[in-house]
Amino acid sequence: MSIRKVARTLVAREQAEGDGARVRRAIGTSELSNLSPFLMLDHFNVAPPAGFPDHPHRGFQTVTYMLSGSLVHQDFAGNTGHLNPGYLQWMTAGRGIVHAEMPKTPCTGMQLWVNLPKRLKMVEPAYQDLKAENVPQCKVDDVGSVVKVIAGEAFGVKGGVTTRIPIMYLDITVKKGQVVDIDVQGGWNGFAYIMNGSGTIGASRVDQYTISVLEDATDDAKLAFEANNHEDLKCVFVAGEPINEPVAQHGPFVMNTRQELLDALTDYRSGKNGFEKALGWKSEIGRGIGLA
């Protein structure tokens, strides 16, 4: 099998987001606007009373992976949930969701936006939730390197969620001085984001808060993750099949054409075509209720 390499490495810069929250945005910037099928990647850090109060989505999926603390979720259909360390929520916004995400305690995590092809943009909203203990994982050496398989397959272990388009999502911990090789599908776009530590990925130097974007490759290949000799390397690795359709985006609405974006805005403001429950709805958690 051939070796996959890194095309470029960028630093995720910190910026304001939501209501008083801070994020390091790795995808969805002027340097890396998107990487089909991925639209945005935020490494968030938020504490009460800041957060992400009521806001809509249409046409894509949000994937929230908690690293520390506790986050509460609530939407206009009456769905609620508490995301604790190691928990994952894979939300398909589809034709429309309005929700809030507010911290119960200071917390950090990753949020990834995954696009949907035109044929799936108006599906009914849906959730897949994984508790930390239910995320499949495999030990890949004798010193404690671990790969958690959230989506896709690695080392013969299948992920805990079913995806609407082909995607691999891994949480990788490489113990200091060790190397972990990951098989990557040919033709897929992919990236690694470093949460902690330093080392090399695909022979390219990486440090905390950097994102490494894979070079294009048509053949299946191995990608090497190597930690330095002084500290462990912890990252998420995500890869997926490109959608190869036009992308029209305005904030939390992602469609294929400008007219579809205008329709989404009209539907949201008038409470139609998936946003019927949006009119007059206000979350409790967005007003600080239920967070004590």
PDB file of C-alpha atoms in Angstrom:
ATOM      1  CA  MET A   1       0.000   0.000   0.000  1.00  0.00           C
ATOM      2  CA  SER A   2       1.250   3.491  -0.843  1.00  0.00           C
ATOM      3  CA  ILE A   3       1.988   6.256   1.673  1.00  0.00           C
ATOM      4  CA  ARG A   4      -0.336   9.267   2.044  1.00  0.00           C
ATOM      5  CA  LYS A   5       1.310  12.622   2.667  1.00  0.00           C
ATOM      6  CA  VAL A   6       0.250  16.028   3.953  1.00  0.00           C
ATOM      7  CA  ALA A   7      -0.280  18.852   1.456  1.00  0.00           C
ATOM      8  CA  ARG A   8      -0.253  21.715   3.966  1.00  0.00           C
ATOM      9  CA  THR A   9      -0.444  22.502   7.662  1.00  0.00           C
ATOM     10  CA  LEU A  10      -2.228  25.530   9.114  1.00  0.00           C
ATOM     11  CA  VAL A  11      -2.629  26.965  12.614  1.00  0.00           C
ATOM     12  CA  ALA A  12      -6.204  27.291  13.913  1.00  0.00           C
ATOM     13  CA  ARG A  13      -6.529  30.878  15.148  1.00  0.00           C
ATOM     14  CA  GLU A  14      -8.718  31.740  18.125  1.00  0.00           C
ATOM     15  CA  GLN A  15     -11.792  33.894  17.508  1.00  0.00           C
ATOM     16  CA  ALA A  16     -15.088  34.857  19.109  1.00  0.00           C
ATOM     17  CA  GLU A  17     -18.200  32.788  18.328  1.00  0.00           C
ATOM     18  CA  GLY A  18     -21.748  32.503  19.655  1.00  0.00           C
ATOM     19  CA  ASP A  19     -22.435  34.554  22.772  1.00  0.00           C
ATOM     20  CA  GLY A  20     -19.123  35.031  24.552  1.00  0.00           C
ATOM     21  CA  ALA A  21     -17.577  31.712  23.475  1.00  0.00           C
ATOM     22  CA  ARG A  22     -14.091  31.252  22.010  1.00  0.00           C
ATOM     23  CA  VAL A  23     -13.206  28.835  19.228  1.00  0.00           C
ATOM     24  CA  ARG A  24     -10.139  27.866  17.250  1.00  0.00           C
ATOM     25  CA  ARG A  25     -11.496  27.588  13.702  1.00  0.00           C
ATOM     26  CA  ALA A  26      -9.511  25.169  11.545  1.00  0.00           C
ATOM     27  CA  ILE A  27     -11.913  24.822   8.580  1.00  0.00           C
ATOM     28  CA  GLY A  28     -14.209  27.632   7.439  1.00  0.00           C
ATOM     29  CA  THR A  29     -11.556  30.358   7.251  1.00  0.00           C
ATOM     30  CA  SER A  30     -10.039  32.458   4.493  1.00  0.00           C
ATOM     31  CA  GLU A  31      -7.099  30.034   4.431  1.00  0.00           C
ATOM     32  CA  LEU A  32      -9.262  26.900   4.262  1.00  0.00           C
ATOM     33  CA  SER A  33     -12.848  27.773   3.381  1.00  0.00           C
ATOM     34  CA  ASN A  34     -13.982  24.155   3.100  1.00  0.00           C
ATOM     35  CA  LEU A  35     -12.691  20.676   2.342  1.00  0.00           C
ATOM     36  CA  SER A  36     -15.577  18.758   0.804  1.00  0.00           C
ATOM     37  CA  PRO A  37     -17.585  17.267   2.416  1.00  0.00           C
ATOM     38  CA  PHE A  38     -16.397  19.245   5.468  1.00  0.00           C
ATOM     39  CA  LEU A  39     -17.573  22.836   5.903  1.00  0.00           C
ATOM     40  CA  MET A  40     -16.260  23.901   9.297  1.00  0.00           C
ATOM     41  CA  LEU A  41     -14.199  22.628  12.222  1.00  0.00           C
ATOM     42  CA  ASP A  42     -14.164  24.464  15.552  1.00  0.00           C
ATOM     43  CA  HIS A  43     -12.217  23.578  18.689  1.00  0.00           C
ATOM     44  CA  PHE A  44     -14.440  25.364  21.210  1.00  0.00           C
ATOM     45  CA  ASN A  45     -13.843  26.592  24.741  1.00  0.00           C
ATOM     46  CA  VAL A  46     -16.864  27.960  26.569  1.00  0.00           C
ATOM     47  CA  ALA A  47     -18.007  28.571  30.142  1.00  0.00           C
ATOM     48  CA  PRO A  48     -21.280  29.855  31.650  1.00  0.00           C
ATOM     49  CA  PRO A  49     -22.909  32.254  31.032  1.00  0.00           C
ATOM     50  CA  ALA A  50     -21.458  32.256  27.493  1.00  0.00           C
ATOM     51  CA  GLY A  51     -22.628  29.722  24.927  1.00  0.00           C
ATOM     52  CA  PHE A  52     -24.449  29.148  21.669  1.00  0.00           C
ATOM     53  CA  PRO A  53     -28.048  30.324  22.164  1.00  0.00           C
ATOM     54  CA  ASP A  54     -30.980  29.708  19.801  1.00  0.00           C
ATOM     55  CA  HIS A  55     -29.948  29.436  16.136  1.00  0.00           C
ATOM     56  CA  PRO A  56     -31.138  27.577  13.018  1.00  0.00           C
ATOM     57  CA  HIS A  57     -29.550  25.111  10.594  1.00  0.00           C
ATOM     58  CA  ARG A  58     -30.522  23.658   7.232  1.00  0.00           C
ATOM     59  CA  GLY A  59     -28.844  21.435   4.647  1.00  0.00           C
ATOM     60  CA  PHE A  60     -25.997  19.761   6.542  1.00  0.00           C
ATOM     61  CA  GLN A  61     -24.938  17.910   9.719  1.00  0.00           C
ATOM     62  CA  THR A  62     -23.255  19.066  12.919  1.00  0.00           C
ATOM     63  CA  VAL A  63     -20.983  16.671  14.820  1.00  0.00           C
ATOM     64  CA  THR A  64     -20.196  17.658  18.408  1.00  0.00           C
ATOM     65  CA  TYR A  65     -17.499  15.719  20.285  1.00  0.00           C
ATOM     66  CA  MET A  66     -16.956  16.624  23.931  1.00  0.00           C
ATOM     67  CA  LEU A  67     -13.457  16.698  25.393  1.00  0.00           C
ATOM     68  CA  SER A  68     -14.174  18.120  28.861  1.00  0.00           C
ATOM     69  CA  GLY A  69     -17.018  19.565  30.888  1.00  0.00           C
ATOM     70  CA  SER A  70     -20.747  19.353  30.230  1.00  0.00           C
ATOM     71  CA  LEU A  71     -22.836  20.883  27.439  1.00  0.00           C
ATOM     72  CA  VAL A  72     -26.650  20.939  27.308  1.00  0.00           C
ATOM     73  CA  HIS A  73     -28.554  20.765  24.016  1.00  0.00           C
ATOM     74  CA  GLN A  74     -32.202  21.667  23.363  1.00  0.00           C
ATOM     75  CA  ASP A  75     -34.164  22.055  20.118  1.00  0.00           C
ATOM     76  CA  PHE A  76     -37.569  23.320  18.977  1.00  0.00           C
ATOM     77  CA  ALA A  77     -38.928  19.769  18.623  1.00  0.00           C
ATOM     78  CA  GLY A  78     -38.514  19.085  22.346  1.00  0.00           C
ATOM     79  CA  ASN A  79     -35.267  17.117  22.092  1.00  0.00           C
ATOM     80  CA  THR A  80     -32.815  17.654  24.944  1.00  0.00           C
ATOM     81  CA  GLY A  81     -29.508  16.103  25.864  1.00  0.00           C
ATOM     82  CA  HIS A  82     -26.487  16.408  28.136  1.00  0.00           C
ATOM     83  CA  LEU A  83     -23.097  15.928  26.502  1.00  0.00           C
ATOM     84  CA  ASN A  84     -20.354  14.924  28.940  1.00  0.00           C
ATOM     85  CA  PRO A  85     -16.649  14.159  28.325  1.00  0.00           C
ATOM     86  CA  GLY A  86     -16.208  11.653  25.496  1.00  0.00           C
ATOM     87  CA  TYR A  87     -19.842  11.973  24.355  1.00  0.00           C
ATOM     88  CA  LEU A  88     -20.704  12.533  20.718  1.00  0.00           C
ATOM     89  CA  GLN A  89     -23.799  13.982  19.078  1.00  0.00           C
ATOM     90  CA  TRP A  90     -24.227  13.568  15.308  1.00  0.00           C
ATOM     91  CA  MET A  91     -27.106  15.843  14.307  1.00  0.00           C
ATOM     92  CA  THR A  92     -28.618  15.884  10.824  1.00  0.00           C
ATOM     93  CA  ALA A  93     -30.271  19.269  10.466  1.00  0.00           C
ATOM     94  CA  GLY A  94     -31.770  18.346   7.109  1.00  0.00           C
ATOM     95  CA  ARG A  95     -34.758  20.540   6.221  1.00  0.00           C
ATOM     96  CA  GLY A  96     -34.524  22.490   9.433  1.00  0.00           C
ATOM     97  CA  ILE A  97     -33.563  22.639  13.096  1.00  0.00           C
ATOM     98  CA  VAL A  98     -33.526  25.487  15.605  1.00  0.00           C
ATOM     99  CA  HIS A  99     -31.567  24.675  18.742  1.00  0.00           C
ATOM    100  CA  ALA A 100     -29.327  25.949  21.528  1.00  0.00           C
ATOM    101  CA  GLU A 101     -26.082  24.551  22.947  1.00  0.00           C
ATOM    102  CA  MET A 102     -25.136  25.936  26.347  1.00  0.00           C
ATOM    103  CA  PRO A 103     -22.447  24.895  28.831  1.00  0.00           C
ATOM    104  CA  LYS A 104     -23.463  23.578  32.222  1.00  0.00           C
ATOM    105  CA  THR A 105     -19.816  23.747  33.311  1.00  0.00           C
ATOM    106  CA  PRO A 106     -16.700  25.119  31.601  1.00  0.00           C
ATOM    107  CA  CYS A 107     -16.165  22.807  28.640  1.00  0.00           C
ATOM    108  CA  THR A 108     -14.124  22.123  25.534  1.00  0.00           C
ATOM    109  CA  GLY A 109     -14.884  20.093  22.461  1.00  0.00           C
ATOM    110  CA  MET A 110     -14.843  19.800  18.704  1.00  0.00           C
ATOM    111  CA  GLN A 111     -17.670  20.722  16.362  1.00  0.00           C
ATOM    112  CA  LEU A 112     -17.510  19.596  12.742  1.00  0.00           C
ATOM    113  CA  TRP A 113     -19.960  20.618  10.012  1.00  0.00           C
ATOM    114  CA  VAL A 114     -20.505  17.944   7.363  1.00  0.00           C
ATOM    115  CA  ASN A 115     -22.252  18.854   4.121  1.00  0.00           C
ATOM    116  CA  LEU A 116     -25.087  16.818   2.626  1.00  0.00           C
ATOM    117  CA  PRO A 117     -25.620  16.150  -1.091  1.00  0.00           C
ATOM    118  CA  LYS A 118     -28.596  17.795  -2.760  1.00  0.00           C
ATOM    119  CA  ARG A 119     -30.692  14.619  -2.521  1.00  0.00           C
ATOM    120  CA  LEU A 120     -30.388  14.642   1.298  1.00  0.00           C
ATOM    121  CA  LYS A 121     -30.518  18.320   2.179  1.00  0.00           C
ATOM    122  CA  MET A 122     -34.246  18.292   2.923  1.00  0.00           C
ATOM    123  CA  VAL A 123     -34.458  15.035   4.894  1.00  0.00           C
ATOM    124  CA  GLU A 124     -36.158  15.028   8.283  1.00  0.00           C
ATOM    125  CA  PRO A 125     -33.885  16.066  11.174  1.00  0.00           C
ATOM    126  CA  ALA A 126     -32.308  13.192  13.107  1.00  0.00           C
ATOM    127  CA  TYR A 127     -29.863  12.529  15.945  1.00  0.00           C
ATOM    128  CA  GLN A 128     -27.314   9.859  16.792  1.00  0.00           C
ATOM    129  CA  ASP A 129     -25.861  10.073  20.297  1.00  0.00           C
ATOM    130  CA  LEU A 130     -22.926   8.116  21.690  1.00  0.00           C
ATOM    131  CA  LYS A 131     -21.893   8.008  25.324  1.00  0.00           C
ATOM    132  CA  ALA A 132     -18.165   7.772  26.002  1.00  0.00           C
ATOM    133  CA  GLU A 133     -18.391   4.140  27.074  1.00  0.00           C
ATOM    134  CA  ASN A 134     -20.120   3.215  23.815  1.00  0.00           C
ATOM    135  CA  VAL A 135     -17.500   4.634  21.454  1.00  0.00           C
ATOM    136  CA  PRO A 136     -15.702   1.616  19.921  1.00  0.00           C
ATOM    137  CA  GLN A 137     -11.942   1.652  20.412  1.00  0.00           C
ATOM    138  CA  CYS A 138      -8.875  -0.461  19.828  1.00  0.00           C
ATOM    139  CA  LYS A 139      -5.444  -0.602  21.444  1.00  0.00           C
ATOM    140  CA  VAL A 140      -2.894  -0.566  18.669  1.00  0.00           C
ATOM    141  CA  ASP A 141       0.348  -1.231  20.564  1.00  0.00           C
ATOM    142  CA  ASP A 142       1.628  -2.504  23.909  1.00  0.00           C
ATOM    143  CA  VAL A 143       2.242   0.900  25.472  1.00  0.00           C
ATOM    144  CA  GLY A 144      -1.257   2.368  25.344  1.00  0.00           C
ATOM    145  CA  SER A 145      -1.777   3.993  21.935  1.00  0.00           C
ATOM    146  CA  VAL A 146      -5.529   3.959  21.272  1.00  0.00           C
ATOM    147  CA  VAL A 147      -7.798   4.668  18.329  1.00  0.00           C
ATOM    148  CA  LYS A 148     -11.454   5.470  19.045  1.00  0.00           C
ATOM    149  CA  VAL A 149     -13.635   4.794  16.017  1.00  0.00           C
ATOM    150  CA  ILE A 150     -16.513   7.260  15.941  1.00  0.00           C
ATOM    151  CA  ALA A 151     -17.389   6.696  12.278  1.00  0.00           C
ATOM    152  CA  GLY A 152     -16.036   4.497   9.501  1.00  0.00           C
ATOM    153  CA  GLU A 153     -13.697   1.604  10.238  1.00  0.00           C
ATOM    154  CA  ALA A 154     -10.132   1.207  11.531  1.00  0.00           C
ATOM    155  CA  PHE A 155      -8.172  -1.877  12.586  1.00  0.00           C
ATOM    156  CA  GLY A 156     -11.240  -4.010  11.882  1.00  0.00           C
ATOM    157  CA  VAL A 157     -13.378  -1.992  14.316  1.00  0.00           C
ATOM    158  CA  LYS A 158     -16.515  -0.299  12.977  1.00  0.00           C
ATOM    159  CA  GLY A 159     -17.612   3.121  14.175  1.00  0.00           C
ATOM    160  CA  GLY A 160     -20.417   3.816  16.588  1.00  0.00           C
ATOM    161  CA  VAL A 161     -22.505   5.969  14.224  1.00  0.00           C
ATOM    162  CA  THR A 162     -23.984   5.364  10.797  1.00  0.00           C
ATOM    163  CA  THR A 163     -23.217   8.168   8.349  1.00  0.00           C
ATOM    164  CA  ARG A 164     -25.304   9.338   5.402  1.00  0.00           C
ATOM    165  CA  ILE A 165     -22.195   9.756   3.229  1.00  0.00           C
ATOM    166  CA  PRO A 166     -18.900   7.817   3.467  1.00  0.00           C
ATOM    167  CA  ILE A 167     -16.884   9.277   6.370  1.00  0.00           C
ATOM    168  CA  MET A 168     -14.165   8.181   8.791  1.00  0.00           C
ATOM    169  CA  TYR A 169     -13.893   9.978  12.148  1.00  0.00           C
ATOM    170  CA  LEU A 170     -11.184   8.814  14.569  1.00  0.00           C
ATOM    171  CA  ASP A 171      -9.875  10.029  17.925  1.00  0.00           C
ATOM    172  CA  ILE A 172      -6.206   8.992  17.967  1.00  0.00           C
ATOM    173  CA  THR A 173      -3.836   8.904  20.942  1.00  0.00           C
ATOM    174  CA  VAL A 174      -0.246   8.002  20.065  1.00  0.00           C
ATOM    175  CA  LYS A 175       2.006   7.407  23.066  1.00  0.00           C
ATOM    176  CA  LYS A 176       5.312   9.244  23.085  1.00  0.00           C
ATOM    177  CA  GLY A 177       7.878   7.790  20.693  1.00  0.00           C
ATOM    178  CA  GLN A 178       5.315   5.566  18.962  1.00  0.00           C
ATOM    179  CA  VAL A 179       3.892   5.438  15.424  1.00  0.00           C
ATOM    180  CA  VAL A 180       0.322   4.537  14.418  1.00  0.00           C
ATOM    181  CA  ASP A 181      -0.527   3.884  10.752  1.00  0.00           C
ATOM    182  CA  ILE A 182      -4.079   4.571   9.539  1.00  0.00           C
ATOM    183  CA  ASP A 183      -5.486   3.215   6.266  1.00  0.00           C
ATOM    184  CA  VAL A 184      -7.065   6.007   4.221  1.00  0.00           C
ATOM    185  CA  GLN A 185      -9.457   5.487   1.322  1.00  0.00           C
ATOM    186  CA  GLY A 186      -8.248   6.667  -2.079  1.00  0.00           C
ATOM    187  CA  GLY A 187     -10.094   9.662  -3.496  1.00  0.00           C
ATOM    188  CA  TRP A 188     -11.198  10.919  -0.068  1.00  0.00           C
ATOM    189  CA  ASN A 189     -10.333  14.310   1.380  1.00  0.00           C
ATOM    190  CA  GLY A 190      -8.969  14.235   4.906  1.00  0.00           C
ATOM    191  CA  PHE A 191      -7.372  16.182   7.722  1.00  0.00           C
ATOM    192  CA  ALA A 192      -5.891  15.756  11.188  1.00  0.00           C
ATOM    193  CA  TYR A 193      -6.350  18.330  13.941  1.00  0.00           C
ATOM    194  CA  ILE A 194      -3.925  18.285  16.874  1.00  0.00           C
ATOM    195  CA  MET A 195      -5.608  18.715  20.252  1.00  0.00           C
ATOM    196  CA  ASN A 196      -2.499  18.029  22.356  1.00  0.00           C
ATOM    197  CA  GLY A 197       1.149  17.200  21.846  1.00  0.00           C
ATOM    198  CA  SER A 198       3.413  17.343  18.813  1.00  0.00           C
ATOM    199  CA  GLY A 199       5.096  15.039  16.342  1.00  0.00           C
ATOM    200  CA  THR A 200       4.690  14.248  12.666  1.00  0.00           C
ATOM    201  CA  ILE A 201       1.803  13.227  10.422  1.00  0.00           C
ATOM    202  CA  GLY A 202       2.687  11.923   7.000  1.00  0.00           C
ATOM    203  CA  ALA A 203       6.282  13.021   7.733  1.00  0.00           C
ATOM    204  CA  SER A 204       5.166  16.656   8.241  1.00  0.00           C
ATOM    205  CA  ARG A 205       5.747  18.408  11.559  1.00  0.00           C
ATOM    206  CA  VAL A 206       2.628  19.099  13.645  1.00  0.00           C
ATOM    207  CA  ASP A 207       1.997  20.945  16.905  1.00  0.00           C
ATOM    208  CA  GLN A 208      -0.987  21.697  19.127  1.00  0.00           C
ATOM    209  CA  TYR A 209      -3.818  23.538  17.353  1.00  0.00           C
ATOM    210  CA  THR A 210      -2.570  22.762  13.843  1.00  0.00           C
ATOM    211  CA  ILE A 211      -4.606  21.158  11.080  1.00  0.00           C
ATOM    212  CA  SER A 212      -2.873  19.001   8.491  1.00  0.00           C
ATOM    213  CA  VAL A 213      -4.669  18.642   5.162  1.00  0.00           C
ATOM    214  CA  LEU A 214      -3.904  15.513   3.163  1.00  0.00           C
ATOM    215  CA  GLU A 215      -2.636  15.655  -0.384  1.00  0.00           C
ATOM    216  CA  ASP A 216      -4.941  14.364  -3.121  1.00  0.00           C
ATOM    217  CA  ALA A 217      -4.513  10.655  -3.853  1.00  0.00           C
ATOM    218  CA  THR A 218      -6.492   8.216  -5.970  1.00  0.00           C
ATOM    219  CA  ASP A 219      -5.173   5.025  -4.351  1.00  0.00           C
ATOM    220  CA  ASP A 220      -5.729   3.632  -0.867  1.00  0.00           C
ATOM    221  CA  ALA A 221      -2.769   4.530   1.329  1.00  0.00           C
ATOM    222  CA  LYS A 222      -1.356   4.503   4.839  1.00  0.00           C
ATOM    223  CA  LEU A 223      -0.949   7.687   6.864  1.00  0.00           C
ATOM    224  CA  ALA A 224       1.629   7.649   9.674  1.00  0.00           C
ATOM    225  CA  PHE A 225       0.992   9.417  13.000  1.00  0.00           C
ATOM    226  CA  GLU A 226       4.172   9.702  15.098  1.00  0.00           C
ATOM    227  CA  ALA A 227       4.457  11.249  18.556  1.00  0.00           C
ATOM    228  CA  ASN A 228       7.698  12.866  19.654  1.00  0.00           C
ATOM    229  CA  ASN A 229       9.800  11.280  22.385  1.00  0.00           C
ATOM    230  CA  HIS A 230       8.631  13.670  25.107  1.00  0.00           C
ATOM    231  CA  GLU A 231       4.813  13.674  25.060  1.00  0.00           C
ATOM    232  CA  ASP A 232       1.800  11.874  23.669  1.00  0.00           C
ATOM    233  CA  LEU A 233       0.116  13.041  20.481  1.00  0.00           C
ATOM    234  CA  LYS A 234      -3.679  13.386  20.600  1.00  0.00           C
ATOM    235  CA  CYS A 235      -5.698  14.321  17.530  1.00  0.00           C
ATOM    236  CA  VAL A 236      -8.847  13.756  15.555  1.00  0.00           C
ATOM    237  CA  PHE A 237      -8.505  12.370  12.056  1.00  0.00           C
ATOM    238  CA  VAL A 238     -11.420  12.833   9.680  1.00  0.00           C
ATOM    239  CA  ALA A 239     -11.741  11.801   6.041  1.00  0.00           C
ATOM    240  CA  GLY A 240     -14.638  11.550   3.626  1.00  0.00           C
ATOM    241  CA  GLU A 241     -15.747  11.209   0.054  1.00  0.00           C
ATOM    242  CA  PRO A 242     -16.077  14.607  -1.666  1.00  0.00           C
ATOM    243  CA  ILE A 243     -19.610  15.571  -2.669  1.00  0.00           C
ATOM    244  CA  ASN A 244     -18.576  17.532  -5.790  1.00  0.00           C
ATOM    245  CA  GLU A 245     -21.644  19.753  -5.922  1.00  0.00           C
ATOM    246  CA  PRO A 246     -21.942  23.557  -5.798  1.00  0.00           C
ATOM    247  CA  VAL A 247     -21.961  24.997  -2.262  1.00  0.00           C
ATOM    248  CA  ALA A 248     -24.043  28.055  -1.435  1.00  0.00           C
ATOM    249  CA  GLN A 249     -23.698  29.050   2.215  1.00  0.00           C
ATOM    250  CA  HIS A 250     -25.063  31.847   4.341  1.00  0.00           C
ATOM    251  CA  GLY A 251     -24.179  31.329   8.007  1.00  0.00           C
ATOM    252  CA  PRO A 252     -26.058  28.252   9.275  1.00  0.00           C
ATOM    253  CA  PHE A 253     -27.769  27.507   5.941  1.00  0.00           C
ATOM    254  CA  VAL A 254     -25.892  25.391   3.381  1.00  0.00           C
ATOM    255  CA  MET A 255     -27.564  24.681   0.052  1.00  0.00           C
ATOM    256  CA  ASN A 256     -26.559  24.326  -3.615  1.00  0.00           C
ATOM    257  CA  THR A 257     -27.827  27.596  -5.101  1.00  0.00           C
ATOM    258  CA  ARG A 258     -28.436  31.199  -4.075  1.00  0.00           C
ATOM    259  CA  GLN A 259     -32.164  30.756  -4.654  1.00  0.00           C
ATOM    260  CA  GLU A 260     -32.226  27.797  -2.260  1.00  0.00           C
ATOM    261  CA  LEU A 261     -30.519  29.999   0.348  1.00  0.00           C
ATOM    262  CA  LEU A 262     -33.158  32.692  -0.125  1.00  0.00           C
ATOM    263  CA  ASP A 263     -35.853  30.026   0.213  1.00  0.00           C
ATOM    264  CA  ALA A 264     -34.240  28.783   3.443  1.00  0.00           C
ATOM    265  CA  LEU A 265     -34.216  32.284   4.925  1.00  0.00           C
ATOM    266  CA  THR A 266     -37.845  32.811   3.916  1.00  0.00           C
ATOM    267  CA  ASP A 267     -38.897  29.453   5.367  1.00  0.00           C
ATOM    268  CA  TYR A 268     -37.144  30.205   8.662  1.00  0.00           C
ATOM    269  CA  ARG A 269     -38.617  33.685   9.015  1.00  0.00           C
ATOM    270  CA  SER A 270     -42.145  32.575   8.056  1.00  0.00           C
ATOM    271  CA  GLY A 271     -42.166  29.183   9.818  1.00  0.00           C
ATOM    272  CA  LYS A 272     -42.578  26.940   6.762  1.00  0.00           C
ATOM    273  CA  ASN A 273     -41.088  23.799   5.167  1.00  0.00           C
ATOM    274  CA  GLY A 274     -39.425  22.400   8.280  1.00  0.00           C
ATOM    275  CA  PHE A 275     -39.410  25.523  10.433  1.00  0.00           C
ATOM    276  CA  GLU A 276     -43.063  25.379  11.515  1.00  0.00           C
ATOM    277  CA  LYS A 277     -42.055  25.108  15.179  1.00  0.00           C
ATOM    278  CA  ALA A 278     -39.583  27.979  14.978  1.00  0.00           C
ATOM    279  CA  LEU A 279     -42.075  30.824  15.263  1.00  0.00           C
ATOM    280  CA  GLY A 280     -42.155  32.066  18.837  1.00  0.00           C
ATOM    281  CA  TRP A 281     -39.923  29.278  20.142  1.00  0.00           C
ATOM    282  CA  LYS A 282     -37.295  30.138  22.732  1.00  0.00           C
ATOM    283  CA  SER A 283     -35.155  27.558  24.453  1.00  0.00           C
ATOM    284  CA  GLU A 284     -35.045  27.379  28.213  1.00  0.00           C
ATOM    285  CA  ILE A 285     -31.293  26.845  28.294  1.00  0.00           C
ATOM    286  CA  GLY A 286     -30.720  29.878  26.087  1.00  0.00           C
ATOM    287  CA  ARG A 287     -32.322  31.885  28.915  1.00  0.00           C
ATOM    288  CA  GLY A 288     -30.229  30.126  31.572  1.00  0.00           C
ATOM    289  CA  ILE A 289     -33.025  27.826  32.758  1.00  0.00           C
ATOM    290  CA  GLY A 290     -32.048  24.253  33.630  1.00  0.00           C
ATOM    291  CA  LEU A 291     -28.311  24.831  33.690  1.00  0.00           C
ATOM    292  CA  ALA A 292     -27.799  24.963  37.456  1.00  0.00           C
TER     293      ALA A 292
END
